[in-house]
Amino acid sequence: MSAMLLDISDDNRQAMIRREDGKEYEFEIVGLSLNDQQYIKNWLNTRVIEVKTDYRLEIDLDDTLDLKRHRRDSRYTFEQRFVSYKIAVRNLSRETLPAANLEYIIVWKEHVRVYESAEKGWSYLHTGHPSKDTRVKLTGSEALGELAFNRDVNVSTSTVEINRFLVDGKNYLEDDLVGIKIRVKDAHGNVLLEQGSAGSKIEQISWEDAMALRDAVKDT
């Protein structure tokens, strides 16, 4: 008697089948023939898993100045700003999202590196070049866990350093914070929401193009 394979248990140990007479049975897969086990393996590899992806999510986003350092003398001003983002993810769907992950890309144009050393004190290094793309990125991710209805999950990003060098009170070299792109994914990797910081140049950059940018070099 032939049968139709209906489903496989989450631990891939049991198979649910329906016989020609309409009766459904559950079997231990290890007890089936090798041919039947191979059929089940092929079925698992080719079936389309239907996953709910129409959750209504909302993101609140704020950039935060964590720290500012500067040194000014009679002519030169050296400035370091350390900036991060505070992200609040909210599920507006009545249905709980079982597990979610947040990914982000922070992009800025790096033109100058301001630093302080014991030997030379405050100084700067010109890092940009007109003929090259000066944009760099910092990526990060965070497990959000279960997202219940109308409840916020808060995430703080890593900090990026935005520098400025002034001569006689006028900007000579300055980094430019482009913005942040955010993705929320479910446990299967489906993108449930993608958003960029509103009103910033990041909205003109795709996720793929942002990921292709150079990684920022951290000072050692």
CSV table of C-alpha atoms in Angstrom, one decimal:
chain,number,residue,atom,x,y,z
A,1,MET,CA,0.0,0.0,0.0
A,2,SER,CA,1.4,3.4,-1.0
A,3,ALA,CA,1.5,6.4,1.4
A,4,MET,CA,2.1,10.1,1.3
A,5,LEU,CA,4.7,11.8,3.5
A,6,LEU,CA,3.0,14.7,5.4
A,7,ASP,CA,5.5,16.0,7.9
A,8,ILE,CA,8.7,15.4,9.8
A,9,SER,CA,9.1,16.1,13.5
A,10,ASP,CA,11.3,19.0,14.6
A,11,ASP,CA,14.1,16.6,15.7
A,12,ASN,CA,13.9,14.7,12.4
A,13,ARG,CA,13.3,11.4,14.2
A,14,GLN,CA,9.6,10.8,13.2
A,15,ALA,CA,7.7,10.9,10.0
A,16,MET,CA,3.9,11.4,9.6
A,17,ILE,CA,2.4,9.6,6.6
A,18,ARG,CA,-1.1,9.2,5.2
A,19,ARG,CA,-2.0,5.8,3.6
A,20,GLU,CA,-4.4,5.3,0.7
A,21,ASP,CA,-7.2,4.5,3.1
A,22,GLY,CA,-6.9,8.0,4.6
A,23,LYS,CA,-5.4,6.9,8.0
A,24,GLU,CA,-2.4,8.8,9.3
A,25,TYR,CA,0.5,7.1,11.1
A,26,GLU,CA,3.7,8.3,12.8
A,27,PHE,CA,6.8,6.2,12.3
A,28,GLU,CA,10.4,6.2,13.7
A,29,ILE,CA,12.5,7.1,10.6
A,30,VAL,CA,15.4,4.8,11.7
A,31,GLY,CA,13.0,1.9,11.4
A,32,LEU,CA,12.2,2.5,7.7
A,33,SER,CA,14.1,1.1,4.8
A,34,LEU,CA,17.2,2.8,3.4
A,35,ASN,CA,15.3,3.8,0.3
A,36,ASP,CA,12.5,5.3,2.4
A,37,GLN,CA,15.1,7.2,4.5
A,38,GLN,CA,16.7,8.6,1.4
A,39,TYR,CA,13.3,9.7,0.1
A,40,ILE,CA,12.7,11.5,3.4
A,41,LYS,CA,16.1,13.2,3.2
A,42,ASN,CA,15.4,14.4,-0.3
A,43,TRP,CA,12.0,15.6,0.7
A,44,LEU,CA,13.5,17.7,3.5
A,45,ASN,CA,16.1,19.2,1.2
A,46,THR,CA,13.5,20.3,-1.4
A,47,ARG,CA,10.4,21.3,0.6
A,48,VAL,CA,9.6,25.0,1.1
A,49,ILE,CA,9.2,25.9,4.7
A,50,GLU,CA,6.3,28.3,5.2
A,51,VAL,CA,7.3,30.8,7.9
A,52,LYS,CA,5.2,33.7,9.0
A,53,THR,CA,7.1,36.9,7.9
A,54,ASP,CA,4.3,39.5,8.0
A,55,TYR,CA,5.1,40.7,11.5
A,56,ARG,CA,4.5,44.4,12.0
A,57,LEU,CA,7.7,45.8,13.6
A,58,GLU,CA,8.7,49.3,14.5
A,59,ILE,CA,12.1,50.8,15.3
A,60,ASP,CA,12.9,53.9,17.3
A,61,LEU,CA,16.4,55.2,16.7
A,62,ASP,CA,18.5,57.8,18.5
A,63,ASP,CA,22.2,58.7,18.0
A,64,THR,CA,24.0,59.4,21.2
A,65,LEU,CA,27.2,61.4,21.9
A,66,ASP,CA,28.9,59.1,24.4
A,67,LEU,CA,32.1,61.1,24.9
A,68,LYS,CA,33.8,64.2,23.4
A,69,ARG,CA,37.5,65.0,23.8
A,70,HIS,CA,39.3,68.0,22.3
A,71,ARG,CA,42.5,70.0,22.6
A,72,ARG,CA,42.8,73.6,21.6
A,73,ASP,CA,45.9,75.7,21.3
A,74,SER,CA,46.6,79.1,19.8
A,75,ARG,CA,45.9,77.9,16.2
A,76,TYR,CA,44.9,74.2,16.1
A,77,THR,CA,41.9,72.4,17.5
A,78,PHE,CA,41.8,68.6,17.7
A,79,GLU,CA,38.4,67.0,18.4
A,80,GLN,CA,37.2,63.4,18.9
A,81,ARG,CA,33.5,62.5,19.2
A,82,PHE,CA,32.5,59.0,20.2
A,83,VAL,CA,29.0,58.3,18.8
A,84,SER,CA,26.7,55.3,19.2
A,85,TYR,CA,23.0,54.5,18.4
A,86,LYS,CA,20.2,53.5,20.8
A,87,ILE,CA,17.7,51.2,19.0
A,88,ALA,CA,14.3,50.2,20.3
A,89,VAL,CA,12.5,47.4,18.5
A,90,ARG,CA,8.8,47.0,19.0
A,91,ASN,CA,6.4,44.2,17.8
A,92,LEU,CA,3.1,45.7,16.8
A,93,SER,CA,1.6,42.3,15.8
A,94,ARG,CA,-0.7,40.5,18.1
A,95,GLU,CA,1.4,37.4,17.6
A,96,THR,CA,4.6,36.9,19.5
A,97,LEU,CA,7.8,36.7,17.4
A,98,PRO,CA,9.5,33.6,18.8
A,99,ALA,CA,13.1,34.7,18.1
A,100,ALA,CA,14.6,37.6,16.3
A,101,ASN,CA,18.1,39.0,15.6
A,102,LEU,CA,19.1,42.5,14.8
A,103,GLU,CA,22.0,43.4,12.5
A,104,TYR,CA,23.3,46.9,11.8
A,105,ILE,CA,25.9,48.7,9.7
A,106,ILE,CA,27.2,52.2,10.7
A,107,VAL,CA,28.8,54.1,7.8
A,108,TRP,CA,30.9,57.2,7.9
A,109,LYS,CA,33.3,59.1,5.7
A,110,GLU,CA,36.7,59.0,7.2
A,111,HIS,CA,39.0,62.0,6.4
A,112,VAL,CA,41.1,62.5,9.5
A,113,ARG,CA,42.3,60.6,12.4
A,114,VAL,CA,42.9,62.6,15.6
A,115,TYR,CA,45.1,61.0,18.3
A,116,GLU,CA,47.2,61.7,21.4
A,117,SER,CA,50.6,60.2,22.1
A,118,ALA,CA,53.0,60.5,24.9
A,119,GLU,CA,55.8,61.6,22.6
A,120,LYS,CA,54.0,64.2,20.4
A,121,GLY,CA,50.9,65.1,22.3
A,122,TRP,CA,47.8,65.8,20.1
A,123,SER,CA,48.2,65.3,16.4
A,124,TYR,CA,46.3,64.3,13.2
A,125,LEU,CA,46.6,62.1,10.2
A,126,HIS,CA,44.9,62.7,6.9
A,127,THR,CA,43.3,59.4,5.9
A,128,GLY,CA,41.1,60.4,2.9
A,129,HIS,CA,42.0,60.9,-0.7
A,130,PRO,CA,39.8,62.7,-3.3
A,131,SER,CA,40.2,59.8,-5.8
A,132,LYS,CA,39.1,57.1,-3.4
A,133,ASP,CA,35.9,56.2,-1.6
A,134,THR,CA,36.5,57.4,2.0
A,135,ARG,CA,33.4,55.6,3.4
A,136,VAL,CA,34.1,52.9,6.0
A,137,LYS,CA,31.7,50.7,8.0
A,138,LEU,CA,31.3,49.1,11.4
A,139,THR,CA,28.9,46.1,11.7
A,140,GLY,CA,27.3,44.4,14.6
A,141,SER,CA,24.5,42.1,15.6
A,142,GLU,CA,22.4,41.4,18.7
A,143,ALA,CA,20.0,38.5,19.6
A,144,LEU,CA,16.7,40.1,20.5
A,145,GLY,CA,15.1,36.9,21.8
A,146,GLU,CA,11.3,36.7,22.0
A,147,LEU,CA,9.4,39.8,20.9
A,148,ALA,CA,6.0,40.0,22.6
A,149,PHE,CA,3.3,42.3,21.5
A,150,ASN,CA,3.9,46.1,22.1
A,151,ARG,CA,7.0,45.5,24.2
A,152,ASP,CA,10.3,47.2,23.4
A,153,VAL,CA,13.6,45.4,23.2
A,154,ASN,CA,16.5,47.9,23.5
A,155,VAL,CA,19.9,47.6,21.9
A,156,SER,CA,23.0,49.8,22.0
A,157,THR,CA,25.4,49.7,19.1
A,158,SER,CA,29.2,49.8,19.3
A,159,THR,CA,30.8,53.2,19.3
A,160,VAL,CA,32.3,54.9,16.3
A,161,GLU,CA,34.9,57.7,16.4
A,162,ILE,CA,34.2,60.9,14.4
A,163,ASN,CA,37.1,63.3,14.3
A,164,ARG,CA,37.7,66.9,13.3
A,165,PHE,CA,40.7,69.1,12.9
A,166,LEU,CA,40.4,72.9,12.8
A,167,VAL,CA,42.9,75.6,11.9
A,168,ASP,CA,42.3,79.1,13.1
A,169,GLY,CA,38.8,78.1,14.1
A,170,LYS,CA,37.8,76.8,10.7
A,171,ASN,CA,37.3,73.2,9.6
A,172,TYR,CA,40.3,71.8,7.8
A,173,LEU,CA,39.5,68.1,7.9
A,174,GLU,CA,36.4,66.4,9.3
A,175,ASP,CA,34.8,63.0,9.3
A,176,ASP,CA,31.2,62.7,8.1
A,177,LEU,CA,28.7,60.4,9.8
A,178,VAL,CA,26.6,58.9,7.0
A,179,GLY,CA,24.1,56.9,9.2
A,180,ILE,CA,23.1,53.5,10.2
A,181,LYS,CA,21.2,50.7,8.4
A,182,ILE,CA,19.3,48.1,10.5
A,183,ARG,CA,17.8,44.7,9.7
A,184,VAL,CA,15.6,42.5,11.9
A,185,LYS,CA,15.6,38.9,11.0
A,186,ASP,CA,13.7,35.9,12.3
A,187,ALA,CA,15.3,32.6,13.4
A,188,HIS,CA,15.3,31.4,9.8
A,189,GLY,CA,17.2,34.4,8.4
A,190,ASN,CA,14.2,36.0,6.8
A,191,VAL,CA,14.4,39.8,6.8
A,192,LEU,CA,11.3,41.2,8.6
A,193,LEU,CA,12.3,44.8,8.6
A,194,GLU,CA,15.1,47.0,7.1
A,195,GLN,CA,15.4,50.6,8.0
A,196,GLY,CA,18.0,53.4,7.8
A,197,SER,CA,18.4,56.5,9.9
A,198,ALA,CA,15.8,58.9,8.6
A,199,GLY,CA,17.0,62.0,6.7
A,200,SER,CA,20.5,60.7,6.3
A,201,LYS,CA,22.6,59.8,3.3
A,202,ILE,CA,22.4,56.1,4.3
A,203,GLU,CA,19.0,55.9,2.7
A,204,GLN,CA,20.7,56.1,-0.7
A,205,ILE,CA,22.9,53.1,0.0
A,206,SER,CA,21.7,49.5,-0.3
A,207,TRP,CA,22.4,46.9,2.4
A,208,GLU,CA,24.7,45.0,0.0
A,209,ASP,CA,26.6,48.1,-1.0
A,210,ALA,CA,27.1,49.1,2.6
A,211,MET,CA,28.4,45.6,3.5
A,212,ALA,CA,30.9,45.9,0.6
A,213,LEU,CA,32.6,49.0,2.1
A,214,ARG,CA,35.9,48.9,3.9
A,215,ASP,CA,35.9,47.9,7.5
A,216,ALA,CA,37.0,50.8,9.8
A,217,VAL,CA,40.5,50.3,11.3
A,218,LYS,CA,40.5,50.6,15.0
A,219,ASP,CA,43.3,52.5,16.7
A,220,THR,CA,45.6,50.3,18.7
